[in-house]
mmCIF file of C-alpha atoms in Angstrom:
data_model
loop_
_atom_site.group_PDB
_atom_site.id
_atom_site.type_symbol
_atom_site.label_atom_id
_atom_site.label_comp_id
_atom_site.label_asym_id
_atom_site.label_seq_id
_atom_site.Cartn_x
_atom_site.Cartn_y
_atom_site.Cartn_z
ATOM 1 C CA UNK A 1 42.341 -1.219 132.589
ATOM 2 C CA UNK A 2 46.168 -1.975 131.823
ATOM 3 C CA UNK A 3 47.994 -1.517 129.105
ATOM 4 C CA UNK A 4 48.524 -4.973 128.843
ATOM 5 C CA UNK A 5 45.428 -6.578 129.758
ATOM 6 C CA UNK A 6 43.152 -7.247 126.427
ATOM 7 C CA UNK A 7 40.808 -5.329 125.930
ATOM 8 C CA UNK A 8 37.297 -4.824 122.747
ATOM 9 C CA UNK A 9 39.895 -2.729 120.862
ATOM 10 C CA UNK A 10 43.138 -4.762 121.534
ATOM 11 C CA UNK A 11 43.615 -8.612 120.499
ATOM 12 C CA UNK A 12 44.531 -11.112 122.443
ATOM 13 C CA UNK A 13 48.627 -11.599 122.000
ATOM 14 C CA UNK A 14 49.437 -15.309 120.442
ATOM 15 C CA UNK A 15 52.222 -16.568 120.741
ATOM 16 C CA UNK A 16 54.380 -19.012 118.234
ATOM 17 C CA UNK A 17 56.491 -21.125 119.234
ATOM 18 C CA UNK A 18 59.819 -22.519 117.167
ATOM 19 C CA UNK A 19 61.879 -25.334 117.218
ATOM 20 C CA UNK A 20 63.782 -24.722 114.417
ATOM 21 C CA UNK A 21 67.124 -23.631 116.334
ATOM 22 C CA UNK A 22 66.350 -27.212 118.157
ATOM 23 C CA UNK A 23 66.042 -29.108 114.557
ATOM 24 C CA UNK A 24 69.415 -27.066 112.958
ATOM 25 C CA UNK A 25 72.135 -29.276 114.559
ATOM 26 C CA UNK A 26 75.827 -27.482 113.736
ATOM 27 C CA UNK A 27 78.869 -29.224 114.846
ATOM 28 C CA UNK A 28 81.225 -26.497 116.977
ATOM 29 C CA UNK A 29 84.258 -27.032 118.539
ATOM 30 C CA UNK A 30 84.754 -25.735 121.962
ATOM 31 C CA UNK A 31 87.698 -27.587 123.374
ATOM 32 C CA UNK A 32 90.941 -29.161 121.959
ATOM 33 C CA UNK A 33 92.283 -31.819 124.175
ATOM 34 C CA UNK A 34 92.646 -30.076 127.175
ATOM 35 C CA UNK A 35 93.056 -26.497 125.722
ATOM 36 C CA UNK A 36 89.555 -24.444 125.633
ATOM 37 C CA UNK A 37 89.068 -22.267 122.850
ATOM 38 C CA UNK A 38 88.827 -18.445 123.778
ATOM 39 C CA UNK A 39 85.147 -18.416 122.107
ATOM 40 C CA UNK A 40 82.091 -18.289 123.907
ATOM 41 C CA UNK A 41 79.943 -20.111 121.583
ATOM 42 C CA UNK A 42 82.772 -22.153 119.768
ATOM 43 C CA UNK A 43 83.975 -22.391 116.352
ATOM 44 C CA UNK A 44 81.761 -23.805 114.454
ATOM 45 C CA UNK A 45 83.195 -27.232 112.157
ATOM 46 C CA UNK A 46 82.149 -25.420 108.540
ATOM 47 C CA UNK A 47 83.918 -22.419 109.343
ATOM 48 C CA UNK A 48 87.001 -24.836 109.943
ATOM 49 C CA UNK A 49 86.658 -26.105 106.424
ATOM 50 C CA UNK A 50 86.118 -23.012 104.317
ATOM 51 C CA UNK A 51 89.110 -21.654 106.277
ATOM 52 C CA UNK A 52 91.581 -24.727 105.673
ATOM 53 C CA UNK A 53 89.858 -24.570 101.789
ATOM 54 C CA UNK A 54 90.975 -20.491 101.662
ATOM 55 C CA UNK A 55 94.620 -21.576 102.719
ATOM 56 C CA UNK A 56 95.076 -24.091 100.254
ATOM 57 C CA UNK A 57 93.956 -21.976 97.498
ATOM 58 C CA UNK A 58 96.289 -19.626 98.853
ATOM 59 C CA UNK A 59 99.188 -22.033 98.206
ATOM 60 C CA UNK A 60 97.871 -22.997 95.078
ATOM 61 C CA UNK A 61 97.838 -19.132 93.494
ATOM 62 C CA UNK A 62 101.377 -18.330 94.047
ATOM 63 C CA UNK A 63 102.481 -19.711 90.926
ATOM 64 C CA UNK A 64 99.536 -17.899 88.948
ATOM 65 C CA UNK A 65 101.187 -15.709 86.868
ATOM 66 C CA UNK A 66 99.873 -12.289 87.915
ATOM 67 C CA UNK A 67 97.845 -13.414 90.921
ATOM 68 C CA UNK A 68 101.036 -15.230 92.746
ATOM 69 C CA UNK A 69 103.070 -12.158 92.360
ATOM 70 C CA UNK A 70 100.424 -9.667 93.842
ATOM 71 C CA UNK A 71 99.440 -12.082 96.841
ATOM 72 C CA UNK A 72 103.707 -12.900 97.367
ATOM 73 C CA UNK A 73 103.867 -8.856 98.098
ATOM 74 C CA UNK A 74 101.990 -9.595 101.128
ATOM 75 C CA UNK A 75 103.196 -11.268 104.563
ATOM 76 C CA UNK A 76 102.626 -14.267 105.848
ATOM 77 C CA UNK A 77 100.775 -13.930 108.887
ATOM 78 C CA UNK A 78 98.307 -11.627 106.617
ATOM 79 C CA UNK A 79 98.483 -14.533 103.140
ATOM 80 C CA UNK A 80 98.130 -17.693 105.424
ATOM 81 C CA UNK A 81 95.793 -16.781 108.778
ATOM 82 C CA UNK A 82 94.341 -13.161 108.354
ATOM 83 C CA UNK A 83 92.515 -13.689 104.847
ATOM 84 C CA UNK A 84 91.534 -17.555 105.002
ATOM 85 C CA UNK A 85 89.990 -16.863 108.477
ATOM 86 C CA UNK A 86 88.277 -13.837 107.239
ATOM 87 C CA UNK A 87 86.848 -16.001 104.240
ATOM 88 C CA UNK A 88 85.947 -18.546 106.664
ATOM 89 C CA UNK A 89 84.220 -16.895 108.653
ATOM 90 C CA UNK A 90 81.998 -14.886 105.742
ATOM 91 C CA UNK A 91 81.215 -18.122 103.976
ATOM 92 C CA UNK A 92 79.933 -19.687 107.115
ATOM 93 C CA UNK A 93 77.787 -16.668 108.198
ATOM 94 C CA UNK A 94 76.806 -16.764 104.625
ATOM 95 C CA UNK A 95 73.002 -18.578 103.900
ATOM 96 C CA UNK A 96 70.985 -18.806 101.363
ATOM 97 C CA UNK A 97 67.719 -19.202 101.078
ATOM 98 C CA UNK A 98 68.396 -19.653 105.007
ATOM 99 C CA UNK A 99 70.732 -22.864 104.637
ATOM 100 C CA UNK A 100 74.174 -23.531 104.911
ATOM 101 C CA UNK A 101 76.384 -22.393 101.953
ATOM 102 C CA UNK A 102 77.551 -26.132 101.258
ATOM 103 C CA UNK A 103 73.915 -27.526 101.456
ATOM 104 C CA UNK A 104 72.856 -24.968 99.446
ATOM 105 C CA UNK A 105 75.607 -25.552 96.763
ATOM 106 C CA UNK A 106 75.336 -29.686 97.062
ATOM 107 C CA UNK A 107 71.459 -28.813 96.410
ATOM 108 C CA UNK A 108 71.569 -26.851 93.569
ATOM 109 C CA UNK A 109 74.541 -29.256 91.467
ATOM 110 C CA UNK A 110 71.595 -32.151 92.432
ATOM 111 C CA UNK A 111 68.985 -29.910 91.286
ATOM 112 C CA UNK A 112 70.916 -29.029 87.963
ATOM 113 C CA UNK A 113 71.745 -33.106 88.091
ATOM 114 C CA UNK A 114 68.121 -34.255 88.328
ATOM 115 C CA UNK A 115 65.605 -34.633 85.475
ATOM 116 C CA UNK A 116 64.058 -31.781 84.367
ATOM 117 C CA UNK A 117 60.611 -33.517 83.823
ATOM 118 C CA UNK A 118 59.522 -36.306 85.248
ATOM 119 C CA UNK A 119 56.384 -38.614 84.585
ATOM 120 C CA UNK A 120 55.460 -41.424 87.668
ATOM 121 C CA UNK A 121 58.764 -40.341 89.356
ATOM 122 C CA UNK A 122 60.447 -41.329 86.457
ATOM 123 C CA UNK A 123 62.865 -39.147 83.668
ATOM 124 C CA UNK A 124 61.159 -38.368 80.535
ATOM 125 C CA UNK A 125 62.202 -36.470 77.744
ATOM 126 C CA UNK A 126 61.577 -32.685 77.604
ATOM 127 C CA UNK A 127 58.711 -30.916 76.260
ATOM 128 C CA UNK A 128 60.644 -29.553 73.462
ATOM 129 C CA UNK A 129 62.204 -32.312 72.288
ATOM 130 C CA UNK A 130 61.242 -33.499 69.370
ATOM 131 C CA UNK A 131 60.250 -36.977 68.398
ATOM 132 C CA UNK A 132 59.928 -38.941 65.122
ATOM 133 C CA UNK A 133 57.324 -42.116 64.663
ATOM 134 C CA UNK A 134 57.633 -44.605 62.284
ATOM 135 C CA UNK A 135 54.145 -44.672 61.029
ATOM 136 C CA UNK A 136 52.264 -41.951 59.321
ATOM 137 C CA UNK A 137 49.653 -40.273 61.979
ATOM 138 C CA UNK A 138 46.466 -39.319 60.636
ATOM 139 C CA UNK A 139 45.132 -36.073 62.099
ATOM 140 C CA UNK A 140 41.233 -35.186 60.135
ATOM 141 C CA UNK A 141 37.920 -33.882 61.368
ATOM 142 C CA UNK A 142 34.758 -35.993 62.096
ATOM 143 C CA UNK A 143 32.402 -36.735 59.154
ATOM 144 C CA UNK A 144 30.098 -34.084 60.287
ATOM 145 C CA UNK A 145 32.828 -31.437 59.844
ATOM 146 C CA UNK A 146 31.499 -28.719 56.953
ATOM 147 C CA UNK A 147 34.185 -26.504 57.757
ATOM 148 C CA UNK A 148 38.006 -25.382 58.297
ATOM 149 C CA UNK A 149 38.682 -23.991 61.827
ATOM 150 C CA UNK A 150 41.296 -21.578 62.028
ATOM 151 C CA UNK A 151 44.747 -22.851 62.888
ATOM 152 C CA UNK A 152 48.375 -23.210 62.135
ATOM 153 C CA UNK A 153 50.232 -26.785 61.269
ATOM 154 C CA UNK A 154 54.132 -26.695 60.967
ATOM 155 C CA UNK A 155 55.837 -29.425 58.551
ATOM 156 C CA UNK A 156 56.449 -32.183 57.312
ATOM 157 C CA UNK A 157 53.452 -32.978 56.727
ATOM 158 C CA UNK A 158 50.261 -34.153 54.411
ATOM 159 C CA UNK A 159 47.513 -32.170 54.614
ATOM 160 C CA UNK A 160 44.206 -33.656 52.583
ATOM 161 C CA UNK A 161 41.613 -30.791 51.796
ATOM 162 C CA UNK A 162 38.040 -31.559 50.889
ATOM 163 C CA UNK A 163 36.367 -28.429 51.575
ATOM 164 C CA UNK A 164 36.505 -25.116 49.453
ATOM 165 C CA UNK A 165 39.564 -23.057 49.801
ATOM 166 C CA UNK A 166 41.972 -20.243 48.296
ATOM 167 C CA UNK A 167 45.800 -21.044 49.151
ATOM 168 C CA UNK A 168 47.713 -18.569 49.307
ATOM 169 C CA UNK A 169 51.642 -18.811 49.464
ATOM 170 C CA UNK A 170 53.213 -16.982 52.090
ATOM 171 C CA UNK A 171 57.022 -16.585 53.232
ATOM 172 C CA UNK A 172 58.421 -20.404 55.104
ATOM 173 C CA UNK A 173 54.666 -21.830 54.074
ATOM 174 C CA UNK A 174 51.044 -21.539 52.890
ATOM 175 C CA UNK A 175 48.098 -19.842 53.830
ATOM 176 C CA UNK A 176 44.359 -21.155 53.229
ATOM 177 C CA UNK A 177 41.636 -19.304 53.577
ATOM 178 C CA UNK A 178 38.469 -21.082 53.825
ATOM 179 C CA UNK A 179 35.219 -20.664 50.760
ATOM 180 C CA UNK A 180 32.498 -22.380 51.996
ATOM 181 C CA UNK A 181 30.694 -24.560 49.821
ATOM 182 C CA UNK A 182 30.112 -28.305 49.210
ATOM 183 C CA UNK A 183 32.889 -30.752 49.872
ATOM 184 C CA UNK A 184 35.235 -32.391 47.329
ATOM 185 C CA UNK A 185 34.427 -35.743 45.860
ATOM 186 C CA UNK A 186 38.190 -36.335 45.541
ATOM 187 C CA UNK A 187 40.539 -34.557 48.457
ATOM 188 C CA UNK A 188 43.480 -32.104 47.207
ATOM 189 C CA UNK A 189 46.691 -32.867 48.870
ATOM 190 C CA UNK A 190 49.264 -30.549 50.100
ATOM 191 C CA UNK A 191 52.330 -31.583 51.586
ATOM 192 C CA UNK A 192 54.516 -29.148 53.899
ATOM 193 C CA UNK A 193 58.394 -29.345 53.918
ATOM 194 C CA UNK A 194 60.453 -29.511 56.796
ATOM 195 C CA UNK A 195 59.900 -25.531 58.569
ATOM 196 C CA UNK A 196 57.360 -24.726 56.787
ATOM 197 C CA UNK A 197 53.703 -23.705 58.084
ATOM 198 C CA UNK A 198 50.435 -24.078 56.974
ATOM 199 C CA UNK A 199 48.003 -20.941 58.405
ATOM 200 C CA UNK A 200 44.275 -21.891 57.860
ATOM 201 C CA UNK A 201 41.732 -19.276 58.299
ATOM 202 C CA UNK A 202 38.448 -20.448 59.227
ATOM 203 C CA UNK A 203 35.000 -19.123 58.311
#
């Protein structure tokens, strides 16, 4: 048997095919009017861009105060070709999360853009935002409730309690600690500030 012949021990190979280098279009230059470039694969249209971007910022820092002076110590040829083609190069070699550098920058301003939730495709407000109604809400047990259930209610609010209890008062809010027994007749209220907490401890 040969080496590469499958055998009880050995797998079959599989191969996978890609298309991705077919689907990732870049736009290179390889000839300017009549002149062909001295590249074998081109320059590529991005690197073009970050390179023309480089110079300009170039320009722009010699009148930085410090900056200008340091990069004005330098020559030309070095300040105006050597560096910006350098960076020009990098930035287009350069991919995140295996994308160009400008997709992946124009993504992530649209990502920090977009809503952060969304409900039927649509912005909504955030989960931690708060938000005020205009009528009282009503939160209570069913009439076959006998007894507290441990929990913790923040303020404002209006509590009504018609079972045994011992409140307690405790830093920022109030602590009740259920006693069993028959229900009130007549509820006790207690009403909760803004920040403050109401801890119930349930039998």
């Amino acid at each position: 048997m040969r080496d590469d012949e499958p055998g009880p021990t050995r797998p079959h190979p599989i191969e996978l095919r890609s298309y991705r280098a077919v689907f990732e279009l870049e736009y290179r230059i390889y000839r300017v009017q009549r002149w062909s470039l001295p590249l074998a694969n081109g320059i590529a249209l991005s690197t073009i861009c970050w390179t023309m971007g480089a110079a300009v910022a170039m320009l722009l820092l010699r009148a930085a105060p410090l900056l200008g002076s340091a990069l004005g110590a330098l020559p030309d040829p070095l300040r105006y070709v050597a560096l910006p083609a350098a960076f020009g190069v990098a930035m287009s070699r350069y991919r995140p999360d295996g994308r160009p550098l400008h997709r992946f920058i124009a993504a992530a301003l649209r990502h920090r853009g977009s809503a952060r939730c969304v409900d039927a495709f649509l912005a909504s407000p955030a989960a931690e935002r708060e938000e005020r109604f205009v009528e009282a809400i009503c939160i209570c047990a069913g009439p076959s409730e006998q007894r507290y259930r441990s929990g913790c209610l923040g303020g404002p609010a209006v509590v009504a309690l018609r079972g045994q209890a011992q409140i307690r008062g405790r830093p920022h809010g109030v602590e009740l600690v259920a006693a069993g027994g028959q229900l009130r007749a007549r509820p006790r209220w207690l009403t909760l500030g803004a920040g403050e907490t109401l801890r119930v401890i349930g039998r």
